[in-house]
Amino acid sequence: MIESSQATTVLLVEDNELNRDMLSRRLTRRGFRVVTALDGETAVKLSRELEPDLILMDMGLPGMNGWEATRVIKQNLETQAIPIIALTAHALNADRERALSAGCDAFETKPVDLEHLLRAIGSLLNGRSQAT
Ligand code: MN
């Protein structure tokens, strides 16, 4: 397998500044290139412009929320292959179902367990490169 020398680009969509800064810093330290968005509209726009390798999507966002933004991204042919991991404060089954039915590929509860998240990212990116 040939590994790309370019850093994996993660689009982190999170309106809470503290959560955003902390997760962004931790992912950057692990070698990811992190681009942030604070709302769903920007997430949709950046998913097209940047073609990130993966999106981390907070569900509770001002304006267009994470479920809506996920639906738009997954309905667009240019962006539908980008894996999306939902980030939500609730561990309820209903939230998980709601995120997955919006098109999210995986689901992480907040506060984020970094090692758990990194495993989820790794398995989604592996699946994709094998399919290419
Ligand atoms: Mn939020």
XYZ file of C-alpha atoms and ligand atoms in Angstrom, residues 14-16 58-62 110, ligand 1:
10
model
C -18.301 22.523 16.118
C -19.909 25.718 17.381
C -18.600 25.399 20.946
C -21.356 18.345 15.833
C -25.124 17.852 15.579
C -26.265 20.861 17.595
C -25.287 23.858 15.463
C -26.828 27.298 14.960
C -18.881 14.062 23.765
Mn -23.003 22.364 19.341
